[in-house]
Amino acid sequence: MFELIYRSVALDKINSLEITKILNISREFNLKNNITGCLLFYKNEFVQILEGEQDVIEKLYAKIEKDTRHSNVILIAKNEKSERTFHNWVMAYHEITNDDISEISKLLFVNNFISLCEIAEKPTNATMLFWFISKQILKKDHEFKRIV
Ligand SMILES: Cc1cc2nc3c(=O)[nH]c(=O)nc-3n(C[C@H](O)[C@H](O)[C@H](O)COP(=O)(O)O)c2cc1C
């Protein structure tokens, strides 16, 4: 099993339609190619962990790197590991930038994700880095307050 983590900055004018397109293509391709992982998009930043066969992941990353919907793509880590961390996650995503969603639901989501970062199994340094960066992105602005 191989894992790769990167972070990037979304195109300024990215909209939820573009995000939905990315998710649809990812879910289909990743399912077919036995790729699991997690993609976090918040305040215009992406962080993604991809797990699967090395060659498949490296080829996918080469495509993602060239994708014009984001820039400043930085590779955080890539390494072999003994087992998957995100068994059932083809690509999890939760829309929290949508204005229809109340502030309290957004806060709850952010809090839950931060808790997940804190309790997740940490079998590799790379996975720890994924959770660390996720937390950094979610806590980026101080307008957010912990409510639990
Ligand atoms: C932040 C981000 C994450 C992406 N994650 C995936 C992914 O997990 N799986 C995938 O197939 N494509 C993903 N893509 C889309 C690829 O960059 C690319 O558009 C897609 O693989 C289709 O490429 P193709 O048209 O050359 O086949 C992602 C794009 C972005 C901007």
Coordinates of N, CA and C and ligand atoms in Angstrom, one line a residue:
M1 N 0.8 -1.2 0.0 CA 0.0 0.0 0.0 C 0.9 1.2 0.0
F2 N 0.5 2.2 -0.8 CA 1.2 3.5 -0.9 C 0.3 4.6 -0.6
E3 N 0.9 5.7 0.0 CA 0.1 6.9 0.3 C 0.8 8.1 -0.1
L4 N 0.0 9.1 -0.5 CA 0.6 10.4 -0.9 C -0.3 11.5 -0.4
I5 N 0.3 12.5 0.1 CA -0.4 13.7 0.6 C 0.1 15.0 0.0
Y6 N -0.8 15.9 -0.4 CA -0.3 17.2 -0.9 C -1.3 18.2 -0.4
R7 N -0.9 19.5 -0.6 CA -1.8 20.6 -0.3 C -1.8 21.5 -1.5
S8 N -2.8 22.3 -1.6 CA -2.8 23.3 -2.8 C -3.8 24.4 -2.5
V9 N -3.7 25.4 -3.3 CA -4.6 26.6 -3.2 C -5.6 26.6 -4.4
A10 N -6.9 26.6 -4.1 CA -7.9 26.6 -5.2 C -7.8 27.9 -6.0
L11 N -8.2 27.8 -7.2 CA -8.4 28.9 -8.1 C -9.3 29.9 -7.3
D12 N -9.0 31.2 -7.4 CA -9.8 32.2 -6.7 C -11.3 32.1 -6.9
K13 N -11.6 31.9 -8.2 CA -13.1 32.0 -8.5 C -13.7 30.6 -8.6
I14 N -13.1 29.6 -8.0 CA -13.7 28.2 -8.0 C -15.1 28.3 -7.4
N15 N -16.0 27.6 -8.0 CA -17.4 27.5 -7.5 C -17.8 26.1 -7.2
S16 N -19.0 25.9 -6.6 CA -19.3 24.6 -6.1 C -19.6 23.6 -7.3
L17 N -19.9 24.2 -8.5 CA -20.1 23.3 -9.6 C -18.8 22.7 -10.0
E18 N -17.7 23.4 -10.0 CA -16.4 22.9 -10.3 C -16.0 21.8 -9.2
I19 N -16.3 22.1 -8.0 CA -16.0 21.2 -6.9 C -16.7 19.9 -7.1
T20 N -18.0 20.0 -7.5 CA -18.9 18.8 -7.7 C -18.3 18.0 -8.9
K21 N -17.8 18.7 -9.9 CA -17.2 18.0 -11.0 C -16.0 17.2 -10.6
I22 N -15.1 17.8 -9.8 CA -13.9 17.2 -9.3 C -14.3 15.9 -8.5
L23 N -15.4 16.1 -7.6 CA -15.8 15.0 -6.8 C -16.4 13.8 -7.6
N24 N -17.2 14.1 -8.6 CA -17.8 13.1 -9.4 C -16.7 12.3 -10.2
I25 N -15.8 13.0 -10.8 CA -14.7 12.3 -11.5 C -13.9 11.5 -10.6
S26 N -13.6 12.0 -9.4 CA -12.7 11.4 -8.4 C -13.4 10.1 -7.9
R27 N -14.7 10.2 -7.6 CA -15.4 9.1 -7.0 C -15.4 7.9 -8.0
E28 N -15.6 8.2 -9.2 CA -15.7 7.2 -10.3 C -14.3 6.6 -10.5
F29 N -13.3 7.4 -10.7 CA -12.0 6.9 -11.1 C -11.4 6.2 -9.9
N30 N -11.6 6.7 -8.7 CA -10.9 6.2 -7.5 C -11.5 4.8 -7.1
L31 N -12.9 4.7 -7.3 CA -13.5 3.4 -7.0 C -13.0 2.3 -8.0
K32 N -12.9 2.7 -9.3 CA -12.5 1.7 -10.3 C -11.0 1.3 -10.1
N33 N -10.2 2.2 -9.5 CA -8.8 2.0 -9.4 C -8.4 1.7 -7.9
N34 N -9.4 1.3 -7.1 CA -9.0 0.9 -5.7 C -8.3 2.0 -5.0
I35 N -8.7 3.2 -5.2 CA -8.0 4.3 -4.5 C -9.0 4.8 -3.4
T36 N -8.4 5.0 -2.2 CA -9.2 5.6 -1.1 C -8.5 6.9 -0.6
G37 N -9.1 7.6 0.3 CA -8.5 8.8 0.8 C -9.5 9.8 1.3
C38 N -9.0 11.0 1.4 CA -9.8 12.1 2.0 C -9.4 13.4 1.3
L39 N -10.4 14.2 0.9 CA -10.1 15.5 0.3 C -10.8 16.5 1.2
L40 N -10.0 17.5 1.7 CA -10.6 18.5 2.5 C -10.5 19.8 1.7
F41 N -11.6 20.6 1.6 CA -11.6 21.9 0.9 C -12.2 22.9 1.8
Y42 N -11.4 23.8 2.2 CA -11.9 24.8 3.2 C -11.2 26.1 3.0
K43 N -11.9 27.2 3.0 CA -11.3 28.5 2.8 C -10.3 28.6 1.7
N44 N -10.7 28.0 0.5 CA -9.9 28.0 -0.7 C -8.6 27.1 -0.6
E45 N -8.5 26.3 0.4 CA -7.3 25.4 0.4 C -7.7 24.0 0.3
F46 N -6.9 23.2 -0.4 CA -7.2 21.8 -0.5 C -6.1 21.0 0.3
V47 N -6.4 19.9 0.9 CA -5.4 19.0 1.4 C -6.0 17.6 1.0
Q48 N -5.2 16.7 0.5 CA -5.7 15.4 0.1 C -4.7 14.3 0.4
I49 N -5.3 13.2 0.9 CA -4.5 12.0 1.1 C -5.0 11.0 0.1
L50 N -4.2 10.3 -0.6 CA -4.6 9.3 -1.6 C -3.9 8.0 -1.2
E51 N -4.6 6.9 -1.2 CA -4.0 5.6 -0.8 C -4.3 4.6 -2.0
G52 N -3.4 3.8 -2.3 CA -3.6 2.8 -3.4 C -2.3 2.2 -3.8
E53 N -2.3 1.6 -5.0 CA -1.1 1.0 -5.6 C -0.2 2.2 -6.1
Q54 N 1.1 2.1 -5.8 CA 2.1 3.2 -6.1 C 1.9 3.8 -7.4
D55 N 2.0 2.9 -8.5 CA 2.0 3.4 -9.8 C 0.7 4.2 -10.2
V56 N -0.4 3.7 -9.7 CA -1.7 4.3 -9.9 C -1.8 5.7 -9.3
I57 N -1.3 5.7 -8.0 CA -1.3 7.0 -7.3 C -0.4 8.0 -7.9
E58 N 0.8 7.6 -8.3 CA 1.8 8.5 -8.9 C 1.3 9.1 -10.2
K59 N 0.6 8.2 -11.0 CA 0.1 8.7 -12.3 C -1.1 9.7 -12.0
L60 N -1.9 9.4 -11.0 CA -3.0 10.3 -10.7 C -2.5 11.6 -10.2
Y61 N -1.5 11.6 -9.4 CA -0.9 12.8 -8.8 C -0.3 13.7 -9.9
A62 N 0.3 13.0 -10.9 CA 0.9 13.8 -12.0 C -0.3 14.6 -12.8
K63 N -1.5 14.0 -12.8 CA -2.6 14.7 -13.5 C -3.1 15.8 -12.6
I64 N -3.2 15.5 -11.3 CA -3.8 16.4 -10.3 C -2.9 17.7 -10.3
E65 N -1.5 17.4 -10.3 CA -0.6 18.5 -10.2 C -0.8 19.5 -11.4
K66 N -1.2 19.0 -12.5 CA -1.3 19.9 -13.7 C -2.7 20.5 -13.8
D67 N -3.6 20.1 -12.9 CA -5.0 20.6 -13.0 C -5.0 22.1 -12.7
T68 N -5.7 22.9 -13.6 CA -5.6 24.3 -13.5 C -6.6 24.9 -12.5
R69 N -7.4 24.0 -11.9 CA -8.4 24.5 -10.9 C -7.7 24.8 -9.6
H70 N -6.4 24.5 -9.5 CA -5.7 24.9 -8.3 C -4.2 25.2 -8.6
S71 N -3.5 25.8 -7.7 CA -2.1 26.1 -7.9 C -1.3 25.8 -6.6
N72 N 0.0 26.2 -6.6 CA 0.8 26.0 -5.4 C 0.7 24.6 -4.9
V73 N 0.7 23.6 -5.8 CA 0.6 22.2 -5.3 C 1.9 21.8 -4.6
I74 N 1.8 21.4 -3.4 CA 3.0 21.1 -2.6 C 2.9 19.6 -2.1
L75 N 3.8 18.8 -2.5 CA 3.8 17.4 -2.0 C 4.3 17.4 -0.6
I76 N 3.5 16.8 0.3 CA 3.8 16.8 1.7 C 4.6 15.5 2.1
A77 N 4.1 14.4 1.6 CA 4.7 13.1 1.9 C 4.3 12.0 0.9
K78 N 5.1 11.0 0.7 CA 4.7 9.8 0.0 C 5.5 8.7 0.5
N79 N 4.9 7.6 0.8 CA 5.6 6.4 1.3 C 4.7 5.2 1.3
E80 N 5.4 4.1 1.4 CA 4.8 2.8 1.6 C 4.2 2.6 3.0
K81 N 3.1 1.9 3.1 CA 2.6 1.6 4.4 C 1.9 0.2 4.4
S82 N 1.7 -0.4 5.6 CA 1.2 -1.7 5.5 C -0.3 -1.9 5.2
E83 N -1.1 -0.9 5.7 CA -2.5 -1.0 5.4 C -3.2 0.4 5.2
R84 N -4.4 0.3 4.6 CA -5.2 1.5 4.4 C -5.6 2.1 5.7
T85 N -5.7 3.5 5.7 CA -6.3 4.1 6.8 C -7.8 4.5 6.6
F86 N -8.1 4.8 5.3 CA -9.4 5.3 5.0 C -10.2 4.2 4.2
H87 N -10.3 3.0 4.9 CA -11.0 1.9 4.2 C -12.2 2.2 3.4
N88 N -13.2 2.9 4.0 CA -14.5 3.0 3.4 C -14.7 4.4 2.7
W89 N -13.6 5.1 2.7 CA -13.8 6.5 2.1 C -13.3 6.5 0.7
V90 N -14.2 6.6 -0.3 CA -13.8 6.7 -1.6 C -13.3 8.2 -1.8
M91 N -14.2 9.1 -1.4 CA -13.7 10.5 -1.3 C -14.8 11.2 -0.5
A92 N -14.5 11.5 0.7 CA -15.5 12.1 1.6 C -15.5 13.7 1.3
Y93 N -16.7 14.3 1.3 CA -16.7 15.7 1.1 C -17.9 16.2 1.8
H94 N -17.8 17.4 2.4 CA -19.0 18.0 3.1 C -19.0 19.5 2.7
E95 N -20.1 19.9 2.1 CA -20.2 21.3 1.7 C -20.5 22.2 2.9
I96 N -19.5 23.0 3.2 CA -19.7 23.9 4.3 C -19.5 25.4 3.9
T97 N -19.3 25.6 2.7 CA -19.2 27.0 2.2 C -20.5 27.6 1.7
N98 N -21.4 26.6 1.5 CA -22.8 27.0 1.0 C -23.5 27.9 2.0
D99 N -24.0 29.0 1.5 CA -24.7 30.0 2.3 C -26.0 29.5 3.0
D100 N -26.6 28.5 2.3 CA -27.9 27.9 2.9 C -27.7 27.2 4.2
I101 N -26.4 26.8 4.5 CA -26.2 26.1 5.7 C -25.9 27.1 6.8
S102 N -26.6 26.9 7.9 CA -26.5 27.8 9.0 C -25.1 27.8 9.6
E103 N -24.8 28.9 10.2 CA -23.5 29.1 10.9 C -23.2 28.0 11.9
I104 N -24.3 27.6 12.6 CA -24.1 26.6 13.6 C -23.7 25.2 13.0
S105 N -24.4 24.9 11.9 CA -24.0 23.6 11.3 C -22.6 23.6 10.8
K106 N -22.2 24.8 10.2 CA -20.8 24.9 9.8 C -19.8 24.7 10.9
L107 N -20.1 25.4 12.0 CA -19.3 25.3 13.2 C -19.2 23.8 13.7
L108 N -20.4 23.2 13.7 CA -20.4 21.8 14.2 C -19.6 20.9 13.3
F109 N -19.7 21.1 11.9 CA -18.9 20.3 11.0 C -17.4 20.5 11.3
V110 N -17.0 21.8 11.4 CA -15.6 22.1 11.6 C -15.1 21.4 12.9
N111 N -15.9 21.6 13.9 CA -15.6 21.0 15.2 C -15.4 19.5 15.1
N112 N -16.4 18.8 14.4 CA -16.4 17.4 14.3 C -15.1 16.9 13.6
F113 N -14.8 17.7 12.5 CA -13.6 17.3 11.7 C -12.4 17.4 12.6
I114 N -12.3 18.5 13.3 CA -11.1 18.7 14.2 C -11.0 17.6 15.2
S115 N -12.2 17.2 15.8 CA -12.2 16.1 16.7 C -11.7 14.8 16.0
L116 N -12.1 14.6 14.8 CA -11.7 13.4 14.0 C -10.2 13.5 13.9
C117 N -9.6 14.7 13.6 CA -8.2 14.8 13.4 C -7.5 14.4 14.7
E118 N -8.1 14.6 15.8 CA -7.5 14.4 17.1 C -7.6 12.9 17.5
I119 N -8.7 12.2 17.1 CA -8.8 10.8 17.5 C -8.4 9.8 16.5
A120 N -8.2 10.3 15.2 CA -7.9 9.3 14.2 C -6.7 8.4 14.5
E121 N -6.8 7.2 14.0 CA -5.6 6.3 14.1 C -4.4 7.0 13.4
K122 N -3.3 6.9 14.0 CA -2.1 7.6 13.4 C -1.0 6.6 13.1
P123 N -1.3 5.7 12.1 CA -0.3 4.6 11.9 C 1.0 5.1 11.2
T124 N 1.0 6.2 10.5 CA 2.2 6.6 9.8 C 2.4 8.1 10.0
N125 N 3.6 8.5 9.8 CA 3.9 10.0 9.9 C 3.1 10.8 8.9
A126 N 3.0 10.2 7.7 CA 2.3 10.9 6.6 C 0.8 11.1 7.0
T127 N 0.2 10.1 7.6 CA -1.2 10.3 8.0 C -1.3 11.4 9.0
M128 N -0.4 11.4 9.9 CA -0.3 12.4 11.0 C -0.2 13.8 10.4
L129 N 0.6 13.9 9.3 CA 0.8 15.2 8.6 C -0.5 15.6 8.0
F130 N -1.3 14.6 7.4 CA -2.6 15.0 6.8 C -3.5 15.6 7.8
W131 N -3.6 15.0 9.0 CA -4.5 15.5 10.0 C -4.0 16.8 10.6
F132 N -2.7 17.0 10.7 CA -2.1 18.2 11.2 C -2.4 19.4 10.3
I133 N -2.3 19.1 8.9 CA -2.5 20.2 8.0 C -4.0 20.5 7.9
S134 N -4.8 19.4 8.0 CA -6.3 19.7 8.0 C -6.7 20.6 9.1
K135 N -6.1 20.3 10.3 CA -6.4 21.1 11.5 C -6.0 22.6 11.3
Q136 N -4.8 22.7 10.7 CA -4.2 24.0 10.4 C -5.2 24.8 9.5
I137 N -5.7 24.2 8.5 CA -6.5 24.8 7.5 C -7.9 25.2 8.2
L138 N -8.4 24.3 9.0 CA -9.7 24.5 9.6 C -9.6 25.6 10.7
K139 N -8.5 25.7 11.3 CA -8.3 26.7 12.4 C -7.7 28.0 11.9
K140 N -7.6 28.2 10.6 CA -6.9 29.3 10.0 C -7.4 30.6 10.4
D141 N -8.7 30.8 10.5 CA -9.1 32.1 10.9 C -9.7 32.0 12.3
H142 N -9.6 33.1 13.0 CA -9.9 33.0 14.4 C -11.4 33.3 14.7
E143 N -12.1 33.5 13.6 CA -13.6 33.8 13.8 C -14.3 32.5 14.3
F144 N -13.6 31.4 14.1 CA -14.2 30.1 14.5 C -13.9 29.8 16.0
K145 N -14.9 29.4 16.7 CA -14.7 29.2 18.1 C -15.1 27.7 18.4
R146 N -14.4 27.1 19.3 CA -14.8 25.8 19.7 C -16.0 25.8 20.5
I147 N -17.0 24.9 20.1 CA -18.3 25.0 20.8 C -18.5 23.7 21.7
V148 N -17.6 22.8 21.7 CA -17.8 21.7 22.6 C -16.6 21.5 23.5
Ligands
LIG1 C1 -7.9 19.2 -5.6 C2 -8.1 18.2 -6.7 C3 -8.2 16.9 -6.3 C4 -8.5 15.9 -7.2 N1 -8.6 14.6 -6.8 C5 -8.8 13.6 -7.8 C6 -8.9 12.2 -7.4 O1 -8.8 11.9 -6.2 N2 -9.2 11.3 -8.4 C7 -9.3 11.7 -9.7 O2 -9.5 10.8 -10.5 N3 -9.2 13.0 -10.1 C8 -9.0 13.9 -9.1 N4 -8.9 15.3 -9.5 C9 -9.1 15.6 -11.0 C10 -7.8 15.4 -11.8 O3 -7.0 16.5 -11.7 C11 -8.2 15.2 -13.3 O4 -9.0 16.3 -13.7 C12 -9.0 14.0 -13.5 O5 -8.2 12.9 -13.1 C13 -9.3 13.7 -15.0 O6 -8.2 13.8 -15.8 P1 -8.2 13.4 -17.4 O7 -9.3 14.2 -18.0 O8 -6.9 13.8 -17.9 O9 -8.4 11.9 -17.4 C14 -8.6 16.2 -8.6 C15 -8.5 17.6 -9.0 C16 -8.2 18.6 -8.0 C17 -8.1 20.0 -8.4

